[in-house]
Amino acid sequence: MIPACLSDDWILCPEREDISAEFTRLLTAAQEGGATIAECLMIARQLKRGDEQSWHREWKKLARANRHRAEAAFAEGHMATAQRNWLRALNYYGAAAMPLDQADERRWVAVLAMQECARRYLTARAPGGEVVTIPWVEDHALQGYFLPASSSGGRAPTVICIGEPGHRKEEFLFKLAPHARERGLSMLALDLLGTERDDYTDTLLQRRDLESAIASAMDYLETRGDVDFDRVAIVADGWGSSFVARAVLQEPRLAAAVCDGGLWDLHERSFFASRFAMSDLSIVPVPHTPLMASSADCPVLITLGEDGWLKADRARQIVQKSQFGSTDIVLKVFTAAETGAAQAHADNPSLANEYIFDWLETRLGAAGRRI
């Protein structure tokens, strides 16, 4: 039975939008192996109203239970069960960390536990994955997980998966990795935080060259003997900014990209123009030229939920006015009738990711190994 506090719209705590959004994310993660519905509903029943610490306490307890099951399964040689439990454990540790203040030491402890579960998952996976360090700027390196498509040793098409500043890469291990693997794609799961704590996000947001991280990732992939460097794509998970779109402008080595295509930059530019009654958009200050205002050759897929922050009609209008030159831009809008219509497809990320990786498979000519 679904708890009384959980409405038909999966709103766990109406007074806490962040908690409700995180609970929705956990429920949808069950579709990809990052949670189980039964465990999520169990925690919902155990949460105590008015006790802000119960969220952290209950999800951490559940994470530990899954972690212990993973260790036991691994010791007995049951690699599939070990992998499943480590993936759930890392996701639950991430949930436990979510509402805590960035300065709260318990948050960092949960993040470290999440990362350890990710590393253990990589060792149990076949073929095994790697933790990689990628030089970026003088005082900060990127960290990623490289998951090879197969153990054949041949060169495989590869997709870089990266989120917004402050987002951690561990979620990609259950959210995106299965889609890549089923289509014969290797994957580099990446975040901008590296080994830093979450409060480093403030430093990242002050940088004006976040897009340079993508060039560093490409430099790294070019050195790998198991990557088909003519078939490297990027997926920007989430919709907070356009730094990946700006990277596409500067990175001719990318074969395909899934990102906002500069829509957010263009939307903000238009907003400021109307706000200040400016007729010449060229004089509105924006940090970078949007992707769709150029003739970049890289094919781009933009996916959008019709109930998201940027309305579908507005997105279509921007894309139609911006398409020219050799730019290949596809806009896919998910409707409420099919689900996937929420911001960042939060209500059904599986549906969106199936579409995204099918598009990538077509663009990259992936091997399409079904596992």
mmCIF file of C-alpha atoms in Angstrom:
data_model
loop_
_atom_site.group_PDB
_atom_site.id
_atom_site.type_symbol
_atom_site.label_atom_id
_atom_site.label_comp_id
_atom_site.label_asym_id
_atom_site.label_seq_id
_atom_site.Cartn_x
_atom_site.Cartn_y
_atom_site.Cartn_z
ATOM 1 C CA MET A 1 0.000 0.000 0.000
ATOM 2 C CA ILE A 2 1.298 3.468 -0.893
ATOM 3 C CA PRO A 3 1.660 5.667 2.201
ATOM 4 C CA ALA A 4 -0.968 8.322 2.776
ATOM 5 C CA CYS A 5 1.671 11.039 2.610
ATOM 6 C CA LEU A 6 2.503 9.986 -0.978
ATOM 7 C CA SER A 7 0.069 11.554 -3.444
ATOM 8 C CA ASP A 8 -0.796 10.411 -6.941
ATOM 9 C CA ASP A 9 1.923 12.751 -8.228
ATOM 10 C CA TRP A 10 4.584 11.062 -6.083
ATOM 11 C CA ILE A 11 4.829 14.093 -3.806
ATOM 12 C CA LEU A 12 6.174 12.696 -0.569
ATOM 13 C CA CYS A 13 6.414 15.932 1.409
ATOM 14 C CA PRO A 14 4.449 18.872 -0.035
ATOM 15 C CA GLU A 15 6.308 21.278 2.260
ATOM 16 C CA ARG A 16 9.725 20.084 0.991
ATOM 17 C CA GLU A 17 10.020 20.300 -2.783
ATOM 18 C CA ASP A 18 13.601 19.017 -2.718
ATOM 19 C CA ILE A 19 12.660 15.918 -0.727
ATOM 20 C CA SER A 20 9.692 15.188 -2.988
ATOM 21 C CA ALA A 21 11.832 15.560 -6.115
ATOM 22 C CA GLU A 22 14.481 13.251 -4.680
ATOM 23 C CA PHE A 23 11.877 10.627 -3.800
ATOM 24 C CA THR A 24 10.548 10.764 -7.356
ATOM 25 C CA ARG A 25 14.089 10.286 -8.647
ATOM 26 C CA LEU A 26 14.515 7.242 -6.418
ATOM 27 C CA LEU A 27 11.260 5.696 -7.611
ATOM 28 C CA THR A 28 12.163 6.150 -11.276
ATOM 29 C CA ALA A 29 15.672 4.797 -10.581
ATOM 30 C CA ALA A 30 14.040 1.466 -9.786
ATOM 31 C CA GLN A 31 13.374 1.043 -13.522
ATOM 32 C CA GLU A 32 17.126 0.980 -14.166
ATOM 33 C CA GLY A 33 18.262 -0.964 -11.094
ATOM 34 C CA GLY A 34 19.183 1.993 -8.895
ATOM 35 C CA ALA A 35 16.497 1.206 -6.309
ATOM 36 C CA THR A 36 13.565 -1.094 -5.613
ATOM 37 C CA ILE A 37 9.996 0.140 -5.308
ATOM 38 C CA ALA A 38 9.454 -1.911 -2.152
ATOM 39 C CA GLU A 39 12.459 -0.398 -0.395
ATOM 40 C CA CYS A 40 11.458 3.145 -1.382
ATOM 41 C CA LEU A 41 7.935 2.697 -0.046
ATOM 42 C CA MET A 42 9.302 1.112 3.120
ATOM 43 C CA ILE A 43 11.441 4.188 3.765
ATOM 44 C CA ALA A 44 8.469 6.474 3.030
ATOM 45 C CA ARG A 45 6.530 4.736 5.796
ATOM 46 C CA GLN A 46 9.420 5.042 8.236
ATOM 47 C CA LEU A 47 10.109 8.754 7.742
ATOM 48 C CA LYS A 48 8.988 10.868 10.680
ATOM 49 C CA ARG A 49 7.267 14.157 10.019
ATOM 50 C CA GLY A 50 8.993 17.002 11.788
ATOM 51 C CA ASP A 51 12.200 14.997 12.129
ATOM 52 C CA GLU A 52 14.506 16.422 9.462
ATOM 53 C CA GLN A 53 17.211 13.905 10.342
ATOM 54 C CA SER A 54 15.075 10.845 9.661
ATOM 55 C CA TRP A 55 15.577 11.141 5.890
ATOM 56 C CA HIS A 56 19.363 10.911 6.201
ATOM 57 C CA ARG A 57 19.198 8.237 8.874
ATOM 58 C CA GLU A 58 16.801 5.877 7.066
ATOM 59 C CA TRP A 59 18.401 6.059 3.620
ATOM 60 C CA LYS A 60 21.862 5.575 5.097
ATOM 61 C CA LYS A 61 20.631 2.505 6.982
ATOM 62 C CA LEU A 62 19.149 1.092 3.773
ATOM 63 C CA ALA A 63 22.360 1.840 1.859
ATOM 64 C CA ARG A 64 24.355 -0.114 4.414
ATOM 65 C CA ALA A 65 22.001 -3.092 4.128
ATOM 66 C CA ASN A 66 22.444 -3.204 0.347
ATOM 67 C CA ARG A 67 26.189 -2.741 0.682
ATOM 68 C CA HIS A 68 26.444 -5.681 3.075
ATOM 69 C CA ARG A 69 24.418 -7.869 0.701
ATOM 70 C CA ALA A 70 26.764 -6.875 -2.119
ATOM 71 C CA GLU A 71 29.855 -7.797 -0.118
ATOM 72 C CA ALA A 72 28.379 -11.148 0.860
ATOM 73 C CA ALA A 73 27.381 -11.953 -2.726
ATOM 74 C CA PHE A 74 30.810 -10.950 -4.024
ATOM 75 C CA ALA A 75 32.544 -13.187 -1.480
ATOM 76 C CA GLU A 76 30.442 -16.117 -2.683
ATOM 77 C CA GLY A 77 31.135 -15.398 -6.345
ATOM 78 C CA HIS A 78 27.672 -14.076 -7.225
ATOM 79 C CA MET A 79 28.797 -11.136 -9.321
ATOM 80 C CA ALA A 80 25.384 -10.175 -10.738
ATOM 81 C CA THR A 81 23.828 -9.871 -7.278
ATOM 82 C CA ALA A 82 26.862 -7.987 -5.991
ATOM 83 C CA GLN A 83 26.617 -5.477 -8.832
ATOM 84 C CA ARG A 84 22.891 -4.897 -8.320
ATOM 85 C CA ASN A 85 23.267 -4.293 -4.601
ATOM 86 C CA TRP A 86 26.256 -1.971 -4.987
ATOM 87 C CA LEU A 87 24.321 0.111 -7.491
ATOM 88 C CA ARG A 88 21.369 0.416 -5.125
ATOM 89 C CA ALA A 89 23.671 1.150 -2.205
ATOM 90 C CA LEU A 90 25.469 3.984 -3.985
ATOM 91 C CA ASN A 91 22.146 5.522 -4.977
ATOM 92 C CA TYR A 92 20.792 5.318 -1.435
ATOM 93 C CA TYR A 93 23.982 6.874 -0.052
ATOM 94 C CA GLY A 94 23.463 9.703 -2.521
ATOM 95 C CA ALA A 95 19.902 10.127 -1.282
ATOM 96 C CA ALA A 96 21.099 10.207 2.321
ATOM 97 C CA ALA A 97 23.554 12.999 1.475
ATOM 98 C CA MET A 98 21.128 15.106 -0.560
ATOM 99 C CA PRO A 99 19.339 17.252 2.084
ATOM 100 C CA LEU A 100 22.385 17.842 4.290
ATOM 101 C CA ASP A 101 24.248 21.129 4.239
ATOM 102 C CA GLN A 102 27.417 21.095 2.161
ATOM 103 C CA ALA A 103 29.459 21.787 5.295
ATOM 104 C CA ASP A 104 27.906 18.858 7.180
ATOM 105 C CA GLU A 105 30.552 16.170 7.645
ATOM 106 C CA ARG A 106 27.893 13.465 7.373
ATOM 107 C CA ARG A 107 27.299 14.521 3.783
ATOM 108 C CA TRP A 108 30.937 13.955 2.860
ATOM 109 C CA VAL A 109 30.959 10.580 4.656
ATOM 110 C CA ALA A 110 27.943 9.511 2.592
ATOM 111 C CA VAL A 111 29.598 10.704 -0.634
ATOM 112 C CA LEU A 112 32.754 8.725 0.148
ATOM 113 C CA ALA A 113 30.656 5.617 0.837
ATOM 114 C CA MET A 114 28.826 6.162 -2.450
ATOM 115 C CA GLN A 115 32.107 6.378 -4.341
ATOM 116 C CA GLU A 116 33.460 3.253 -2.670
ATOM 117 C CA CYS A 117 30.354 1.325 -3.743
ATOM 118 C CA ALA A 118 30.914 2.589 -7.293
ATOM 119 C CA ARG A 119 34.503 1.337 -7.256
ATOM 120 C CA ARG A 120 33.422 -2.034 -5.941
ATOM 121 C CA TYR A 121 30.791 -2.256 -8.669
ATOM 122 C CA LEU A 122 33.472 -1.617 -11.299
ATOM 123 C CA THR A 123 35.555 -4.538 -9.984
ATOM 124 C CA ALA A 124 32.577 -6.925 -10.165
ATOM 125 C CA ARG A 125 31.558 -5.834 -13.643
ATOM 126 C CA ALA A 126 32.608 -7.845 -16.706
ATOM 127 C CA PRO A 127 34.513 -6.366 -18.367
ATOM 128 C CA GLY A 128 35.789 -4.409 -15.411
ATOM 129 C CA GLY A 129 35.607 -0.643 -15.316
ATOM 130 C CA GLU A 130 38.286 1.848 -14.314
ATOM 131 C CA VAL A 131 38.523 4.948 -12.146
ATOM 132 C CA VAL A 132 40.348 7.518 -14.277
ATOM 133 C CA THR A 133 41.886 10.892 -13.473
ATOM 134 C CA ILE A 134 41.928 13.491 -16.238
ATOM 135 C CA PRO A 135 44.038 16.672 -15.983
ATOM 136 C CA TRP A 136 41.953 19.813 -16.458
ATOM 137 C CA VAL A 137 43.147 23.039 -14.874
ATOM 138 C CA GLU A 138 46.291 23.666 -12.864
ATOM 139 C CA ASP A 139 44.836 23.054 -9.416
ATOM 140 C CA HIS A 140 42.004 20.671 -10.266
ATOM 141 C CA ALA A 141 41.611 17.361 -12.102
ATOM 142 C CA LEU A 142 38.507 15.600 -13.349
ATOM 143 C CA GLN A 143 37.606 12.112 -12.199
ATOM 144 C CA GLY A 144 35.632 9.601 -14.199
ATOM 145 C CA TYR A 145 34.598 5.974 -14.554
ATOM 146 C CA PHE A 146 35.471 4.314 -17.862
ATOM 147 C CA LEU A 147 33.253 1.356 -18.715
ATOM 148 C CA PRO A 148 34.432 -0.572 -21.795
ATOM 149 C CA ALA A 149 31.782 -1.931 -24.126
ATOM 150 C CA SER A 150 33.310 -5.396 -24.257
ATOM 151 C CA SER A 151 36.406 -7.362 -23.326
ATOM 152 C CA SER A 152 37.413 -7.949 -26.951
ATOM 153 C CA GLY A 153 40.075 -5.273 -26.815
ATOM 154 C CA GLY A 154 38.892 -3.665 -30.035
ATOM 155 C CA ARG A 155 38.159 0.005 -30.524
ATOM 156 C CA ALA A 156 34.568 0.873 -29.631
ATOM 157 C CA PRO A 157 32.431 3.981 -30.127
ATOM 158 C CA THR A 158 32.291 5.871 -26.845
ATOM 159 C CA VAL A 159 29.931 8.282 -25.135
ATOM 160 C CA ILE A 160 30.937 10.865 -22.520
ATOM 161 C CA CYS A 161 28.197 11.329 -19.899
ATOM 162 C CA ILE A 162 28.402 14.443 -17.755
ATOM 163 C CA GLY A 163 26.027 16.443 -15.561
ATOM 164 C CA GLU A 164 25.782 20.008 -14.424
ATOM 165 C CA PRO A 165 28.310 21.599 -12.031
ATOM 166 C CA GLY A 166 27.758 19.935 -8.640
ATOM 167 C CA HIS A 167 26.214 16.766 -10.051
ATOM 168 C CA ARG A 168 28.079 13.557 -9.259
ATOM 169 C CA LYS A 169 28.763 10.873 -11.837
ATOM 170 C CA GLU A 170 27.838 7.787 -9.789
ATOM 171 C CA GLU A 171 24.186 7.972 -10.858
ATOM 172 C CA PHE A 172 25.228 7.315 -14.461
ATOM 173 C CA LEU A 173 26.351 3.788 -13.546
ATOM 174 C CA PHE A 174 22.746 2.614 -13.352
ATOM 175 C CA LYS A 175 20.949 5.401 -15.215
ATOM 176 C CA LEU A 176 22.950 5.493 -18.465
ATOM 177 C CA ALA A 177 25.511 2.674 -18.496
ATOM 178 C CA PRO A 178 23.012 -0.105 -19.349
ATOM 179 C CA HIS A 179 21.777 1.852 -22.377
ATOM 180 C CA ALA A 180 25.349 2.321 -23.605
ATOM 181 C CA ARG A 181 26.324 -1.286 -23.046
ATOM 182 C CA GLU A 182 23.287 -2.733 -24.817
ATOM 183 C CA ARG A 183 24.263 -0.756 -27.927
ATOM 184 C CA GLY A 184 27.949 -1.636 -27.964
ATOM 185 C CA LEU A 185 29.069 1.746 -26.636
ATOM 186 C CA SER A 186 31.825 2.312 -24.134
ATOM 187 C CA MET A 187 31.073 5.048 -21.600
ATOM 188 C CA LEU A 188 33.061 7.650 -19.716
ATOM 189 C CA ALA A 189 30.999 8.823 -16.738
ATOM 190 C CA LEU A 190 32.375 12.173 -15.681
ATOM 191 C CA ASP A 191 31.748 15.001 -13.231
ATOM 192 C CA LEU A 192 33.360 18.375 -12.686
ATOM 193 C CA LEU A 193 33.851 17.958 -8.929
ATOM 194 C CA GLY A 194 36.703 15.466 -9.189
ATOM 195 C CA THR A 195 37.799 14.536 -5.668
ATOM 196 C CA GLU A 196 36.517 17.768 -4.123
ATOM 197 C CA ARG A 197 33.667 18.151 -1.646
ATOM 198 C CA ASP A 198 30.301 19.448 -2.737
ATOM 199 C CA ASP A 199 31.040 23.021 -1.646
ATOM 200 C CA TYR A 200 33.553 23.179 -4.522
ATOM 201 C CA THR A 201 30.511 23.733 -6.728
ATOM 202 C CA ASP A 202 30.617 27.425 -5.829
ATOM 203 C CA THR A 203 34.147 27.639 -7.234
ATOM 204 C CA LEU A 204 33.084 25.828 -10.404
ATOM 205 C CA LEU A 205 30.203 28.211 -10.974
ATOM 206 C CA GLN A 206 32.607 31.136 -10.933
ATOM 207 C CA ARG A 207 34.590 29.713 -13.823
ATOM 208 C CA ARG A 208 33.921 31.063 -17.301
ATOM 209 C CA ASP A 209 35.546 28.117 -19.084
ATOM 210 C CA LEU A 210 33.643 25.042 -17.882
ATOM 211 C CA GLU A 211 33.428 23.875 -21.472
ATOM 212 C CA SER A 212 37.208 23.359 -21.524
ATOM 213 C CA ALA A 213 36.642 20.245 -19.378
ATOM 214 C CA ILE A 214 35.220 18.501 -22.436
ATOM 215 C CA ALA A 215 38.382 19.141 -24.453
ATOM 216 C CA SER A 216 40.378 17.585 -21.600
ATOM 217 C CA ALA A 217 38.136 14.519 -21.661
ATOM 218 C CA MET A 218 38.603 14.231 -25.416
ATOM 219 C CA ASP A 219 42.367 14.505 -25.029
ATOM 220 C CA TYR A 220 42.234 11.601 -22.588
ATOM 221 C CA LEU A 221 40.042 9.401 -24.796
ATOM 222 C CA GLU A 222 42.358 10.012 -27.741
ATOM 223 C CA THR A 223 45.123 8.205 -25.815
ATOM 224 C CA ARG A 224 43.099 5.036 -25.252
ATOM 225 C CA GLY A 225 43.645 2.079 -27.555
ATOM 226 C CA ASP A 226 40.127 0.757 -26.967
ATOM 227 C CA VAL A 227 38.294 3.906 -28.115
ATOM 228 C CA ASP A 228 37.251 4.500 -31.726
ATOM 229 C CA PHE A 229 38.075 8.193 -31.635
ATOM 230 C CA ASP A 230 36.174 8.932 -34.824
ATOM 231 C CA ARG A 231 32.998 7.894 -33.007
ATOM 232 C CA VAL A 232 32.912 9.781 -29.711
ATOM 233 C CA ALA A 233 29.709 11.485 -28.559
ATOM 234 C CA ILE A 234 28.623 13.377 -25.464
ATOM 235 C CA VAL A 235 25.435 13.341 -23.384
ATOM 236 C CA ALA A 236 24.725 16.264 -21.057
ATOM 237 C CA ASP A 237 22.420 14.912 -18.364
ATOM 238 C CA GLY A 238 20.213 17.647 -16.925
ATOM 239 C CA TRP A 239 19.272 21.106 -18.092
ATOM 240 C CA GLY A 240 20.823 23.757 -15.849
ATOM 241 C CA SER A 241 23.170 25.450 -18.318
ATOM 242 C CA SER A 242 24.647 25.267 -21.814
ATOM 243 C CA PHE A 243 28.305 24.611 -21.078
ATOM 244 C CA VAL A 244 28.290 21.354 -23.039
ATOM 245 C CA ALA A 245 26.673 23.125 -25.990
ATOM 246 C CA ARG A 246 29.449 25.708 -25.864
ATOM 247 C CA ALA A 247 31.997 22.869 -25.781
ATOM 248 C CA VAL A 248 30.519 21.435 -28.986
ATOM 249 C CA LEU A 249 31.297 24.736 -30.705
ATOM 250 C CA GLN A 250 34.951 24.445 -29.730
ATOM 251 C CA GLU A 251 35.420 20.674 -30.087
ATOM 252 C CA PRO A 252 35.468 19.471 -33.710
ATOM 253 C CA ARG A 253 36.421 15.938 -32.613
ATOM 254 C CA LEU A 254 32.907 15.158 -31.306
ATOM 255 C CA ALA A 255 30.790 13.027 -33.631
ATOM 256 C CA ALA A 256 27.437 13.721 -31.948
ATOM 257 C CA ALA A 257 26.022 15.535 -28.932
ATOM 258 C CA VAL A 258 22.931 15.371 -26.743
ATOM 259 C CA CYS A 259 22.532 18.641 -24.871
ATOM 260 C CA ASP A 260 20.319 21.721 -24.627
ATOM 261 C CA GLY A 261 21.836 23.018 -27.870
ATOM 262 C CA GLY A 262 22.275 26.465 -26.360
ATOM 263 C CA LEU A 263 18.523 26.837 -25.835
ATOM 264 C CA TRP A 264 18.951 28.111 -22.316
ATOM 265 C CA ASP A 265 21.484 30.735 -23.384
ATOM 266 C CA LEU A 266 19.189 31.825 -26.208
ATOM 267 C CA HIS A 267 16.161 31.900 -23.913
ATOM 268 C CA GLU A 268 17.991 34.077 -21.380
ATOM 269 C CA ARG A 269 19.214 36.329 -24.150
ATOM 270 C CA SER A 270 15.668 36.776 -25.447
ATOM 271 C CA PHE A 271 14.383 37.399 -21.925
ATOM 272 C CA PHE A 272 16.881 40.177 -21.284
ATOM 273 C CA ALA A 273 16.150 41.680 -24.673
ATOM 274 C CA SER A 274 12.434 41.927 -23.938
ATOM 275 C CA ARG A 275 13.086 43.055 -20.375
ATOM 276 C CA PHE A 276 15.114 46.011 -21.524
ATOM 277 C CA ALA A 277 13.088 46.587 -24.702
ATOM 278 C CA MET A 278 16.088 45.904 -26.909
ATOM 279 C CA SER A 279 15.468 45.169 -30.548
ATOM 280 C CA ASP A 280 19.053 44.194 -31.343
ATOM 281 C CA LEU A 281 19.789 40.876 -29.649
ATOM 282 C CA SER A 282 23.452 41.143 -30.608
ATOM 283 C CA ILE A 283 24.058 43.734 -27.895
ATOM 284 C CA VAL A 284 22.509 41.698 -25.072
ATOM 285 C CA PRO A 285 25.391 40.512 -22.857
ATOM 286 C CA VAL A 286 25.770 36.730 -22.783
ATOM 287 C CA PRO A 287 29.002 34.880 -21.891
ATOM 288 C CA HIS A 288 29.228 32.750 -25.040
ATOM 289 C CA THR A 289 27.724 32.336 -28.482
ATOM 290 C CA PRO A 290 24.923 29.735 -28.384
ATOM 291 C CA LEU A 291 25.431 26.576 -30.403
ATOM 292 C CA MET A 292 22.453 27.150 -32.656
ATOM 293 C CA ALA A 293 23.714 30.568 -33.653
ATOM 294 C CA SER A 294 26.639 28.921 -35.423
ATOM 295 C CA SER A 295 27.248 26.438 -38.199
ATOM 296 C CA ALA A 296 28.768 23.691 -36.072
ATOM 297 C CA ASP A 297 28.921 20.416 -37.994
ATOM 298 C CA CYS A 298 28.295 18.151 -34.988
ATOM 299 C CA PRO A 299 24.791 16.592 -35.052
ATOM 300 C CA VAL A 300 22.850 17.626 -31.961
ATOM 301 C CA LEU A 301 19.844 16.074 -30.257
ATOM 302 C CA ILE A 302 17.784 18.212 -27.860
ATOM 303 C CA THR A 303 15.209 16.437 -25.714
ATOM 304 C CA LEU A 304 12.608 18.366 -23.791
ATOM 305 C CA GLY A 305 9.627 17.627 -21.564
ATOM 306 C CA GLU A 306 6.554 19.681 -22.407
ATOM 307 C CA ASP A 307 5.980 20.362 -18.699
ATOM 308 C CA GLY A 308 9.558 21.517 -18.064
ATOM 309 C CA TRP A 309 10.931 24.966 -17.342
ATOM 310 C CA LEU A 310 11.212 25.962 -20.989
ATOM 311 C CA LYS A 311 7.900 25.566 -22.768
ATOM 312 C CA ALA A 312 7.859 23.319 -25.814
ATOM 313 C CA ASP A 313 6.374 25.921 -28.143
ATOM 314 C CA ARG A 314 9.100 28.382 -27.191
ATOM 315 C CA ALA A 315 11.785 25.738 -27.770
ATOM 316 C CA ARG A 316 10.374 24.869 -31.184
ATOM 317 C CA GLN A 317 10.305 28.551 -32.111
ATOM 318 C CA ILE A 318 13.932 29.044 -31.100
ATOM 319 C CA VAL A 319 15.094 25.952 -32.965
ATOM 320 C CA GLN A 320 13.191 26.850 -36.146
ATOM 321 C CA LYS A 321 14.625 30.354 -36.195
ATOM 322 C CA SER A 322 18.146 29.175 -35.421
ATOM 323 C CA GLN A 323 18.578 26.309 -37.889
ATOM 324 C CA PHE A 324 20.761 27.282 -40.777
ATOM 325 C CA GLY A 325 24.143 26.464 -42.264
ATOM 326 C CA SER A 326 25.284 22.864 -41.830
ATOM 327 C CA THR A 327 24.061 22.424 -38.286
ATOM 328 C CA ASP A 328 22.044 19.212 -37.822
ATOM 329 C CA ILE A 329 19.649 19.740 -34.910
ATOM 330 C CA VAL A 330 16.868 17.393 -33.812
ATOM 331 C CA LEU A 331 14.345 18.499 -31.178
ATOM 332 C CA LYS A 332 12.342 15.752 -29.466
ATOM 333 C CA VAL A 333 9.537 16.870 -27.134
ATOM 334 C CA PHE A 334 8.102 14.304 -24.717
ATOM 335 C CA THR A 335 4.443 14.875 -23.944
ATOM 336 C CA ALA A 336 2.497 14.212 -20.769
ATOM 337 C CA ALA A 337 0.541 11.536 -22.616
ATOM 338 C CA GLU A 338 3.701 9.466 -23.141
ATOM 339 C CA THR A 339 5.484 10.528 -19.886
ATOM 340 C CA GLY A 340 9.001 11.902 -19.764
ATOM 341 C CA ALA A 341 7.381 15.343 -19.841
ATOM 342 C CA ALA A 342 8.786 16.691 -16.573
ATOM 343 C CA GLN A 343 11.884 18.848 -16.262
ATOM 344 C CA ALA A 344 14.925 16.743 -17.257
ATOM 345 C CA HIS A 345 12.443 13.878 -17.877
ATOM 346 C CA ALA A 346 12.368 13.258 -14.132
ATOM 347 C CA ASP A 347 9.060 11.396 -14.314
ATOM 348 C CA ASN A 348 10.374 8.762 -16.739
ATOM 349 C CA PRO A 349 14.095 9.069 -17.551
ATOM 350 C CA SER A 350 14.140 5.532 -18.972
ATOM 351 C CA LEU A 351 11.905 6.507 -21.867
ATOM 352 C CA ALA A 352 14.038 9.531 -22.718
ATOM 353 C CA ASN A 353 17.289 7.605 -22.425
ATOM 354 C CA GLU A 354 16.021 4.883 -24.768
ATOM 355 C CA TYR A 355 15.340 7.551 -27.389
ATOM 356 C CA ILE A 356 18.676 9.282 -26.736
ATOM 357 C CA PHE A 357 20.793 6.146 -27.020
ATOM 358 C CA ASP A 358 18.912 4.893 -30.068
ATOM 359 C CA TRP A 359 19.756 8.216 -31.715
ATOM 360 C CA LEU A 360 23.398 7.841 -30.662
ATOM 361 C CA GLU A 361 23.498 4.266 -31.948
ATOM 362 C CA THR A 362 22.306 5.482 -35.345
ATOM 363 C CA ARG A 363 24.699 8.416 -35.454
ATOM 364 C CA LEU A 364 27.761 6.478 -34.291
ATOM 365 C CA GLY A 365 27.024 3.295 -36.202
ATOM 366 C CA ALA A 366 27.435 1.406 -32.931
ATOM 367 C CA ALA A 367 27.947 -2.327 -32.930
ATOM 368 C CA GLY A 368 24.615 -2.852 -31.196
ATOM 369 C CA ARG A 369 25.719 -5.831 -29.088
ATOM 370 C CA ARG A 370 22.672 -7.009 -27.160
ATOM 371 C CA ILE A 371 23.522 -8.229 -23.660
#
